[in-house]
Coordinates of C-alpha atoms in Angstrom, one line a residue:
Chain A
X1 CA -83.2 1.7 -127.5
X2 CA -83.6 -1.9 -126.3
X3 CA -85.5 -5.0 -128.7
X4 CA -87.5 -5.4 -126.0
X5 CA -91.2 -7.0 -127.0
X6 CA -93.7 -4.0 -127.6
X7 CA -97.5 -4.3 -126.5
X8 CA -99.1 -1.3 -128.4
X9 CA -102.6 0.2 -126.7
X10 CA -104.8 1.6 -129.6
X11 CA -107.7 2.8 -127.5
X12 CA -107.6 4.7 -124.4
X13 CA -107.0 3.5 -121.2
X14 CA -110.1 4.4 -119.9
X15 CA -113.4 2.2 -118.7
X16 CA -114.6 2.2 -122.5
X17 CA -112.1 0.2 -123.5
X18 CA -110.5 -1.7 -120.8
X19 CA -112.5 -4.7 -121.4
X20 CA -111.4 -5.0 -124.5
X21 CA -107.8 -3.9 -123.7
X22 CA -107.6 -6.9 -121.3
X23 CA -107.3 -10.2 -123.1
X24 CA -103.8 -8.9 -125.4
X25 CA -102.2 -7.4 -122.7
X26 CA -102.5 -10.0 -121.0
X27 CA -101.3 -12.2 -123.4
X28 CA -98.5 -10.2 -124.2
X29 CA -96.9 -10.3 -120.9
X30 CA -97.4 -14.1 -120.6
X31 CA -95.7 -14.3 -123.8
X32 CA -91.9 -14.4 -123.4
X33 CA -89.5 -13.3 -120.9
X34 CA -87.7 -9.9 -120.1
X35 CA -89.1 -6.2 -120.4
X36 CA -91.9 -5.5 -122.2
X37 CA -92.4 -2.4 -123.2
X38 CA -96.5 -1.0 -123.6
X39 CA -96.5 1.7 -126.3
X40 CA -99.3 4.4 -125.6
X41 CA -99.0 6.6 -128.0
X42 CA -102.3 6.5 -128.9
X43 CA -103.3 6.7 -125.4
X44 CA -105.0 10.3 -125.1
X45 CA -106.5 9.0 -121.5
X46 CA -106.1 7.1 -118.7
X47 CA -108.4 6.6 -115.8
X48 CA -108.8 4.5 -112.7
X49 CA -110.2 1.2 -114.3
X50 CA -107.2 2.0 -116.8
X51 CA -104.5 2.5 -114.0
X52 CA -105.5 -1.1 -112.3
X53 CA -105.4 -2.6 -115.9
X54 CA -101.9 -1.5 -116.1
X55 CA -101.7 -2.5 -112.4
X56 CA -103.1 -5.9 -113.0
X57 CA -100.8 -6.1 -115.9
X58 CA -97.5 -4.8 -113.9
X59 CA -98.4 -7.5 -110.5
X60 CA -98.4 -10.6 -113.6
X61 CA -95.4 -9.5 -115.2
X62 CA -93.1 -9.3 -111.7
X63 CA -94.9 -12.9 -111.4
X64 CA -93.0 -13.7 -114.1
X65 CA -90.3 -12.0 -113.3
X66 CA -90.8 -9.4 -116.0
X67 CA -90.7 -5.7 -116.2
X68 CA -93.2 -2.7 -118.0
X69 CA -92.0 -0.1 -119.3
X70 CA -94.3 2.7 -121.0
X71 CA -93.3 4.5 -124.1
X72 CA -95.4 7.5 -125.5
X73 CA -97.0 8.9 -122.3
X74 CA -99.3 11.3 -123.1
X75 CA -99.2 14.3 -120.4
X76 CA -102.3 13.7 -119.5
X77 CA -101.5 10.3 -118.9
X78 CA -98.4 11.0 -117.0
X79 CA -100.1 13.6 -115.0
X80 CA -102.3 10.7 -113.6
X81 CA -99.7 7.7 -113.2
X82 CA -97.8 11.0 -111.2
X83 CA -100.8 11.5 -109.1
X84 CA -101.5 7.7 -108.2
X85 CA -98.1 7.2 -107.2
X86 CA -96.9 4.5 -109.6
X87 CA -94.6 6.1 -111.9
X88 CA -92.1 3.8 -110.0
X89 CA -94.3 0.5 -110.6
X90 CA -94.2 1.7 -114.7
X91 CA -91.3 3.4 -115.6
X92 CA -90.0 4.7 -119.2
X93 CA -88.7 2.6 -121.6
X94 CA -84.9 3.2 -121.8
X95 CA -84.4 5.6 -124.7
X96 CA -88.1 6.8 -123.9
X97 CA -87.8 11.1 -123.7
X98 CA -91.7 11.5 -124.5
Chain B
X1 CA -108.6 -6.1 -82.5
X2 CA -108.8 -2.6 -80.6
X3 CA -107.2 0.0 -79.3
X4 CA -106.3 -1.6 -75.7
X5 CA -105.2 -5.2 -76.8
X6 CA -102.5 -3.7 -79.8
X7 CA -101.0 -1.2 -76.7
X8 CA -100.7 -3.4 -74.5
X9 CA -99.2 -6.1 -76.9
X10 CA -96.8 -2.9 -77.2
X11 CA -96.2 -2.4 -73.9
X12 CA -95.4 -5.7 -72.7
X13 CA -93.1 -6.3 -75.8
X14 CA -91.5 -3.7 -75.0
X15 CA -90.5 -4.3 -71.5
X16 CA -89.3 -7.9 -72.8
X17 CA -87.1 -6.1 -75.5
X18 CA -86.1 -3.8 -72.6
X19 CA -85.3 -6.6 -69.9
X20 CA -83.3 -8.2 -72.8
X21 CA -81.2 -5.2 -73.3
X22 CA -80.6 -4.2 -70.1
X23 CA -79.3 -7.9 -69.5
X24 CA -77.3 -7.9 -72.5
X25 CA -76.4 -4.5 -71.0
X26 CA -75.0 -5.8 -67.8
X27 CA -73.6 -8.9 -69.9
X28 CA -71.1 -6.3 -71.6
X29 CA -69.2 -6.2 -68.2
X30 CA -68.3 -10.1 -68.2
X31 CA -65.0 -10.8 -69.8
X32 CA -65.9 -13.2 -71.6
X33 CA -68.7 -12.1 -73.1
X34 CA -69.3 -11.9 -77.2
X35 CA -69.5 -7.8 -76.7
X36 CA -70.4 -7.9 -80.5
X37 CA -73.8 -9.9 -80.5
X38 CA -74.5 -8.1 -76.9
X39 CA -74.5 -5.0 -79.0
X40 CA -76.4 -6.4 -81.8
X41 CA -79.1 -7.0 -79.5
X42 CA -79.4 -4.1 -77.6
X43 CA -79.5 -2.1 -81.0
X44 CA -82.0 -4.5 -82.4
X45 CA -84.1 -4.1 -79.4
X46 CA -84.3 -0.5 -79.4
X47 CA -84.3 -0.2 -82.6
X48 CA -87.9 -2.2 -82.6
X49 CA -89.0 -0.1 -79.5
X50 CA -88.2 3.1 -81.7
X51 CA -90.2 1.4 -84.9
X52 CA -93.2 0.1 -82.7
X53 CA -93.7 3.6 -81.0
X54 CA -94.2 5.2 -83.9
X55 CA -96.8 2.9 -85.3
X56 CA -98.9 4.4 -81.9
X57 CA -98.1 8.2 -82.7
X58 CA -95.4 7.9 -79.6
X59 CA -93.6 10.5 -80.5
X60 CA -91.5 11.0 -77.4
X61 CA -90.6 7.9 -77.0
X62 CA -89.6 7.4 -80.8
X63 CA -87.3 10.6 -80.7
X64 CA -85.7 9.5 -77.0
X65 CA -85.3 5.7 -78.8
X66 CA -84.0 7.4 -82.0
X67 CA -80.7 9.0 -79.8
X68 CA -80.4 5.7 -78.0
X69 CA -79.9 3.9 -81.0
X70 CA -77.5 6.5 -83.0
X71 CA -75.0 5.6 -79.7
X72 CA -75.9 1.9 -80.4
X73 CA -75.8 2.1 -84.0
X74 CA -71.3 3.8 -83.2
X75 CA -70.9 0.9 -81.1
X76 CA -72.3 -1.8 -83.2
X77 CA -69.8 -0.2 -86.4
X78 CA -66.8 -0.3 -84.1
X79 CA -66.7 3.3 -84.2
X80 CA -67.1 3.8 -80.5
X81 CA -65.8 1.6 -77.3
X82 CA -68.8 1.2 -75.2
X83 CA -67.4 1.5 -71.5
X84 CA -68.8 1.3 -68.0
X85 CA -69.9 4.7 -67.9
X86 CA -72.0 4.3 -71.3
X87 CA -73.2 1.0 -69.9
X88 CA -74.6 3.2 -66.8
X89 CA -75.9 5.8 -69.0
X90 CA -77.7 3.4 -71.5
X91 CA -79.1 1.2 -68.4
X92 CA -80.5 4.6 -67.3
X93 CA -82.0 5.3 -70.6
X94 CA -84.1 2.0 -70.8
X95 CA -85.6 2.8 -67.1
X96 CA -86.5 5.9 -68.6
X97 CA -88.1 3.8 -71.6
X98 CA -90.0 1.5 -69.1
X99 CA -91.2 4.8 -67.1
X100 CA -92.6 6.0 -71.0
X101 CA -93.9 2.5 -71.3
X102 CA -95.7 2.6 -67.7
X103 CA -97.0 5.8 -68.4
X104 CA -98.6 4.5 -71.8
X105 CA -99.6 1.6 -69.9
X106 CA -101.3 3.9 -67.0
X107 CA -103.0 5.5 -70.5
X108 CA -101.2 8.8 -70.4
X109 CA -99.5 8.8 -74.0
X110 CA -97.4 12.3 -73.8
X111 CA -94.5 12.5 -70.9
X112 CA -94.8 15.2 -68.3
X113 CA -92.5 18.3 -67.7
X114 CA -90.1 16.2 -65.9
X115 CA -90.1 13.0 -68.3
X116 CA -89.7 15.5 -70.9
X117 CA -86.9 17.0 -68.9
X118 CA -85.3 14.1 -68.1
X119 CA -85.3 12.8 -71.6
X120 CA -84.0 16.1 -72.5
X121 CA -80.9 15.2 -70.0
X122 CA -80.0 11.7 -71.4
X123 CA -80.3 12.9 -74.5
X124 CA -77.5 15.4 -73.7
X125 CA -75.4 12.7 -72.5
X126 CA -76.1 10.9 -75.1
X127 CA -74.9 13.3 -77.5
X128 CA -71.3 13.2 -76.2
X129 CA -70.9 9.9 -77.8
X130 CA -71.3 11.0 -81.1
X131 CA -69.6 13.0 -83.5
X132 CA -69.0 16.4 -83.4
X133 CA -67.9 17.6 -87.2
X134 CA -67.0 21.0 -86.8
X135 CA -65.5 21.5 -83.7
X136 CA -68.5 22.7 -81.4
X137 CA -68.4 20.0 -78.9
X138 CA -69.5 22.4 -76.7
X139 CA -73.2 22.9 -78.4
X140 CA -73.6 19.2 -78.8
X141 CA -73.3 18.7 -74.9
X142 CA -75.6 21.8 -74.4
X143 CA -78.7 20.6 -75.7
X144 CA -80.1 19.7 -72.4
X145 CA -81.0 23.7 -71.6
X146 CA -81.8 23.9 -75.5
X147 CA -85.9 23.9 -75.5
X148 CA -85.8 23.4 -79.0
X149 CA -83.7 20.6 -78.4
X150 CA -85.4 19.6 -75.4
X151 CA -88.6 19.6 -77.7
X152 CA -87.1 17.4 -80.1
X153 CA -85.9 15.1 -77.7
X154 CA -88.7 14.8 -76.2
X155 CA -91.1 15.4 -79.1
X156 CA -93.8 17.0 -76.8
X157 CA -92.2 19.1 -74.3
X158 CA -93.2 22.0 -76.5
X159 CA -96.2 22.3 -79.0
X160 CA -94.1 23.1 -81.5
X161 CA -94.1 20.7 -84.1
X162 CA -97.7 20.6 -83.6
X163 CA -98.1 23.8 -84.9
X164 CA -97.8 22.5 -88.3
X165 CA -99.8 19.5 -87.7
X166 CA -103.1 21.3 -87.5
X167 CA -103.1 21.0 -91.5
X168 CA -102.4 17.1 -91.9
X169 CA -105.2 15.1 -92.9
X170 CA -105.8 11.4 -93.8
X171 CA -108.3 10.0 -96.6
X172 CA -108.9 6.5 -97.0
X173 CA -111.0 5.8 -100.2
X174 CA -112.7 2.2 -101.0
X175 CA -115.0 1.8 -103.5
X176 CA -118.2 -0.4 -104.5
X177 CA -117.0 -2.4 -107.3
X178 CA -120.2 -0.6 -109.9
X179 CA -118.5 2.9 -109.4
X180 CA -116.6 2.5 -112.3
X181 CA -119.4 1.4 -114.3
X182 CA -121.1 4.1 -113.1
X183 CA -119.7 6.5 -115.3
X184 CA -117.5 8.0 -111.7
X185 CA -113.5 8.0 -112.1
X186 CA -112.4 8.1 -108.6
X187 CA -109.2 9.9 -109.6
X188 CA -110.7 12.4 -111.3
X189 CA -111.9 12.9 -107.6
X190 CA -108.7 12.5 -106.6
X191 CA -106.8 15.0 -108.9
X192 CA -110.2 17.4 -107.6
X193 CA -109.5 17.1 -104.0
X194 CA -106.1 18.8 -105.1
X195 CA -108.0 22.0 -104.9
X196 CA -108.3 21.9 -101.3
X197 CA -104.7 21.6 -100.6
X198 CA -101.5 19.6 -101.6
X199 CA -101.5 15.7 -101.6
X200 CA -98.4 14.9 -99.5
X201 CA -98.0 11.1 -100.0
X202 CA -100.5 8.8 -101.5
X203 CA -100.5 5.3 -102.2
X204 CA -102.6 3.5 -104.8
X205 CA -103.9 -0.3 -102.9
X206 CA -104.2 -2.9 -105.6
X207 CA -104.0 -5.7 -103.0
X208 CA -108.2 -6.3 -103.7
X209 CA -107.1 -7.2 -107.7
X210 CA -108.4 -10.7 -108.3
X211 CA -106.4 -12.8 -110.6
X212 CA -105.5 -12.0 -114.1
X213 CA -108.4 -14.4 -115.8
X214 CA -110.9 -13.5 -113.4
X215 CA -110.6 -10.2 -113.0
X216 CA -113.6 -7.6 -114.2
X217 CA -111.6 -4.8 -115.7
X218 CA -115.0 -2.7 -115.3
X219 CA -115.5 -3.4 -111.4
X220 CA -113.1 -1.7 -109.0
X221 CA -110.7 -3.2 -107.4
X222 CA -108.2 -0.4 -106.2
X223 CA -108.7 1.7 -102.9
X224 CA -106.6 5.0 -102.0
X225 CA -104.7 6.2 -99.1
X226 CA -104.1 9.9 -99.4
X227 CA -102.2 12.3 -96.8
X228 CA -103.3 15.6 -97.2
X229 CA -102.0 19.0 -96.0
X230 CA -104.6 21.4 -96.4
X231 CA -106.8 24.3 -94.1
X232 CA -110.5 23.3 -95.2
X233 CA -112.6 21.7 -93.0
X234 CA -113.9 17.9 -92.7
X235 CA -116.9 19.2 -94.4
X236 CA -115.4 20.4 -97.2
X237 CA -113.6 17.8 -98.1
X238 CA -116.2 15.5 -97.6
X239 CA -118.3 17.7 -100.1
X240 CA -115.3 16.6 -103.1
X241 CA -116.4 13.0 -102.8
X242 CA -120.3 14.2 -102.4
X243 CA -121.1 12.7 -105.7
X244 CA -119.5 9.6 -105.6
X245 CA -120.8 9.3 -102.0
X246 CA -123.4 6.3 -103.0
X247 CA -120.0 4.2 -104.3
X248 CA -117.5 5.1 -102.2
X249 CA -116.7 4.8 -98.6
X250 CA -114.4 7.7 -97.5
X251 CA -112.4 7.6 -94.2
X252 CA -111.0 10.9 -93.0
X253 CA -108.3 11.1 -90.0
X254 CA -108.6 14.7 -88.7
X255 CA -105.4 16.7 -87.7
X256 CA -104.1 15.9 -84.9
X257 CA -105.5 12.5 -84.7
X258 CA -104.7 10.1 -81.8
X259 CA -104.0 7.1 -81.4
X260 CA -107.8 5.3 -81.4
X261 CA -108.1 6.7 -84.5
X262 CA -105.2 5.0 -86.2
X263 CA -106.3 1.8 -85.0
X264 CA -109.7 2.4 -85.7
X265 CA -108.8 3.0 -88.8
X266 CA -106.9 -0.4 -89.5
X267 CA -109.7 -2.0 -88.4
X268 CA -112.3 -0.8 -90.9
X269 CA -109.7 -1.4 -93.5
X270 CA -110.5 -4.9 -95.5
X271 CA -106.6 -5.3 -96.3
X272 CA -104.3 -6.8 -93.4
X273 CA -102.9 -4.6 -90.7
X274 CA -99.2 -5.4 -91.5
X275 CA -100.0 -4.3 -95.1
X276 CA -101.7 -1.1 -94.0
X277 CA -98.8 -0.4 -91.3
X278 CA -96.3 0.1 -94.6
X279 CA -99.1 1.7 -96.6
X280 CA -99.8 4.6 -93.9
X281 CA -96.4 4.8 -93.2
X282 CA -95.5 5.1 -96.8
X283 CA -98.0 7.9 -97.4
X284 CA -96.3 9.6 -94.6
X285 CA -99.8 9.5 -92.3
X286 CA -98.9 7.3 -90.2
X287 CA -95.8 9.2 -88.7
X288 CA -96.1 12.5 -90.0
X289 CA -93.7 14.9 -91.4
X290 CA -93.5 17.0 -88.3
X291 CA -91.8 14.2 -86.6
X292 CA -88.8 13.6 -89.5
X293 CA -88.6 17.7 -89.0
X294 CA -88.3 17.4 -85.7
X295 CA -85.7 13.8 -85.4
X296 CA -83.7 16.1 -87.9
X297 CA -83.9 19.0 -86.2
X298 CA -82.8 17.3 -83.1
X299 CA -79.9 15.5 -85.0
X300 CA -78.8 18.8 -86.0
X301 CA -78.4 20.4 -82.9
X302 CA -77.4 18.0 -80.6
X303 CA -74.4 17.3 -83.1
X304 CA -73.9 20.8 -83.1
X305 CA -73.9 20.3 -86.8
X306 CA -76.0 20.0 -90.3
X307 CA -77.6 16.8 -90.0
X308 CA -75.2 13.6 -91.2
X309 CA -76.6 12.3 -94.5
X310 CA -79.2 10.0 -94.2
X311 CA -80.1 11.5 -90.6
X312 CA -83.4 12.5 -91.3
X313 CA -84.1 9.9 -93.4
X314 CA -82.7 6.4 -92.2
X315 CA -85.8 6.1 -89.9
X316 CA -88.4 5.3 -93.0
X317 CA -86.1 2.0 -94.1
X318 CA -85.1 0.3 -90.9
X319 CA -88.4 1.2 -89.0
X320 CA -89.9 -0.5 -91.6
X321 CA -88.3 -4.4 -91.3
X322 CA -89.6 -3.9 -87.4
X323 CA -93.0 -2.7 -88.3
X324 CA -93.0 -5.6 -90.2
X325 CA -92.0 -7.7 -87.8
X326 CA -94.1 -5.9 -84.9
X327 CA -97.2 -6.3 -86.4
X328 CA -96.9 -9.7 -87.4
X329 CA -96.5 -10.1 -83.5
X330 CA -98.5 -8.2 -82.3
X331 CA -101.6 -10.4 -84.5
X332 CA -100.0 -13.7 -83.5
X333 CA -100.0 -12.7 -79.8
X334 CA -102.7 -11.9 -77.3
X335 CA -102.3 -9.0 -75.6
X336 CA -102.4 -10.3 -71.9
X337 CA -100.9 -13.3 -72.5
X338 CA -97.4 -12.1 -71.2
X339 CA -96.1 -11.3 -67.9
X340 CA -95.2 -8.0 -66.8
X341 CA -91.8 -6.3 -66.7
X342 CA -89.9 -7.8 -63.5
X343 CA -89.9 -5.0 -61.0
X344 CA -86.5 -5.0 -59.3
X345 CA -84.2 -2.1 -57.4
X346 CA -82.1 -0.7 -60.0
X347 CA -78.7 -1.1 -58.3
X348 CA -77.0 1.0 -61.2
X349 CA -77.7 4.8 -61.1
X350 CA -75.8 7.2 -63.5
X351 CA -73.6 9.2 -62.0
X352 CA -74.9 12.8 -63.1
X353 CA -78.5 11.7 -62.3
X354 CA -80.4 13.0 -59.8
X355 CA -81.5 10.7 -57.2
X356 CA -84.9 11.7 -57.7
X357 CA -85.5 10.5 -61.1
X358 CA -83.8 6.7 -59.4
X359 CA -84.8 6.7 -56.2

């Protein structure tokens, strides 16, 4: 496992939420340098305005020259992030088997 | 942009990248000529013929191109000597190129029989400069009386490949930016359409996303691009997005789609067509999989052995730099802005040629 920063989601990743999901993710990934690792183990969902959240979040960090790398997907999440074609845009954290 | 200006942009970039080579060509004879960037540029400029034709769907002249340049690519490692009778062969090979290119020009965008046949011979001559792994140099010169070959050289001598092709749609999804508020999850649309078939290659376009502070998480930004293999009908597949119809504007490429479409297509799109080039080509739409079969197929055979590693595939990557490159042209240009190919008595003739196909 690396000591790389961890941004924790604790809602879904779904419209409901994203608004609210915005302003600390943001933040986190202007804060500091190197991976940063989202932890979405309490994400049960993700859905399109979810996906360009994480999209949005993934085209600031390269702009900073940082990585994200997701911990705790959720099958249903994976199954989606499979399905749009990004699993190589938001890869596991090292260490990450879930 | 339509249709006529982005062909002939093609067209007459391609007779300057074949005037080029085929002076670089006869520049190979002088002594004291730099053989290595002579080679360079004759690779490079087949190698952006090969990458440009395939942005039209020219399939023929994509698979003829791809042979060329494996002979090119020998020469330009050091693997293989070029000598006069390659030089011959190769000059022969680019008339055949500026025939393709005439004939695209003249609007006809598949070669007849005896194109197809006489792509099918330079390919077999061809074929003797590379390698032969296992010994059967004999079926690596054969090819030429091979119709699968022939087809594969040729890439519509035979409706083969096609045969496959009847199944390979393309979606294009954009959306109004209240769909999402809307309560409607264009993926969940997406992972429905599934039903009807098997998404091939997809690709997820976030270049609409505004900037970090501005952006309305809630609106929609993204738009899809979605190859997909599957028997319904346009219909039906139209009926998967039939509630989401009022937000979302769907684009579908039929089977068998021509050319016009494709650059129909790229003009409807809001994003750039250099940007749409690598996203269609990524989703594997824009130069379907029939082709790879059949450049791997042909690979195969005319080697007279399993295809080399990274046969099949080395097309995706280095097409891509030219496509880049071509379509960054092809905006900057105007389309009758250049002068045609110089027309000029070829005073070179293979050999093993008939004189028909010269003279």
């Amino acid at each position: 496992m690396s000591d790389a920063p961890v941004h924790r989601f604790d809602a879904d990743l779904t419209i409901a939420h994203v608004a609210a999901l915005k302003p600390a993710l943001l933040q986190a990934v202007a804060a500091g340098d190197g991976p940063l690792v989202l932890d979405l183990g309490a994400v049960a969902e993700l859905d399109t305005a979810g996906l360009q959240l994480l999209l949005l979040a993934r085209r600031e960090a390269a702009a900073r020259g940082r990585v994200l790398q997701l911990r705790g997907v959720a099958p249903a999440v994976r199954d989606l992030l499979a399905l749009s074609r990004v699993e190589h845009l938001l890869p596991d954290a090292p260490g990450d088997d879930a | 942009m339509n249709m006529d200006n982005a062909l002939q942009t093609f067209i007459a970039e391609g007779r300057e990248l074949l005037e080029a080579m085929e002076q670089a060509l006869l520049a190979l004879g002088q002594p004291e000529a730099g053989a290595g960037e002579h080679i360079a540029a004759i690779f490079r400029g087949a190698h952006t013929i090969k990458g440009s034709a395939g942005l039209f769907g020219l399939e023929h002249i994509v698979a003829f191109t791809h042979g060329v340049e494996s002979v090119l690519d020998r020469a330009r490692d050091g693997r293989l000597a070029i000598d006069d009778e390659l030089v011959v062969l190769l000059l022969s090979c680019c008339d055949h190129l500026a025939g393709a290119l005439d004939a695209v020009d003249g609007g006809r965008l598949e070669p007849t029989p005896d194109e197809s046949a006489q792509a099918a011979a330079l390919a077999a001559q061809l074929t003797r400069y590379l390698p032969v792994d296992d010994g059967a140099a004999e079926a690596g010169a054969a090819p030429a009386t091979d119709p699968t070959v022939a087809a594969g050289a040729t890439g519509a001598a035979a409706p083969a490949p096609a045969a496959d092709s009847g199944r390979g749609w393309h979606l294009s999804l954009r959306f109004a930016p209240d769909v999402l508020r809307n309560g409607l999850d264009p993926l969940g649309f997406i992972r429905y359409l599934t039903r009807l078939g098997r998404i091939t290659g997809l690709r997820t376009v976030d270049d609409a996303l505004p900037a970090a502070e501005a952006m309305d998480p809630e609106s929609c930004h993204l738009g899809f691009e979605i190859a997909l293999e599957s028997e319904a009908s346009k219909a039906e597949i139209e009926s998967v997005f039939e509630f989401i119809a009022d937000d979302c504007t769907l684009r579908i490429l039929p089977p068998g789609r021509r050319v016009e479409d494709f650059v129909a297509l790229i003009d409807a799109l809001p994003e750039a067509p250099l940007r749409l080039g690598e996203i269609l080509l990524a989703c594997g739409s824009l130069t379907d999989r029939e082709l790879q079969a059949a450049l791997a197929a042909q690979a195969a055979q005319a080697l007279g052995a399993p295809p080399r590693p990274g046969w099949a595939t080395c097309w995706w990557p280095s097409s891509w730099c030219r496509l880049r490159w071509w379509t960054r042209r092809w905006r900057a240009s105007s389309a009758s802005a250049r002068p045609p190919r110089r027309d000029r008595p070829r005073t070179v003739r293979c050999a093993s040629m008939p004189t028909s196909w010269t003279g």
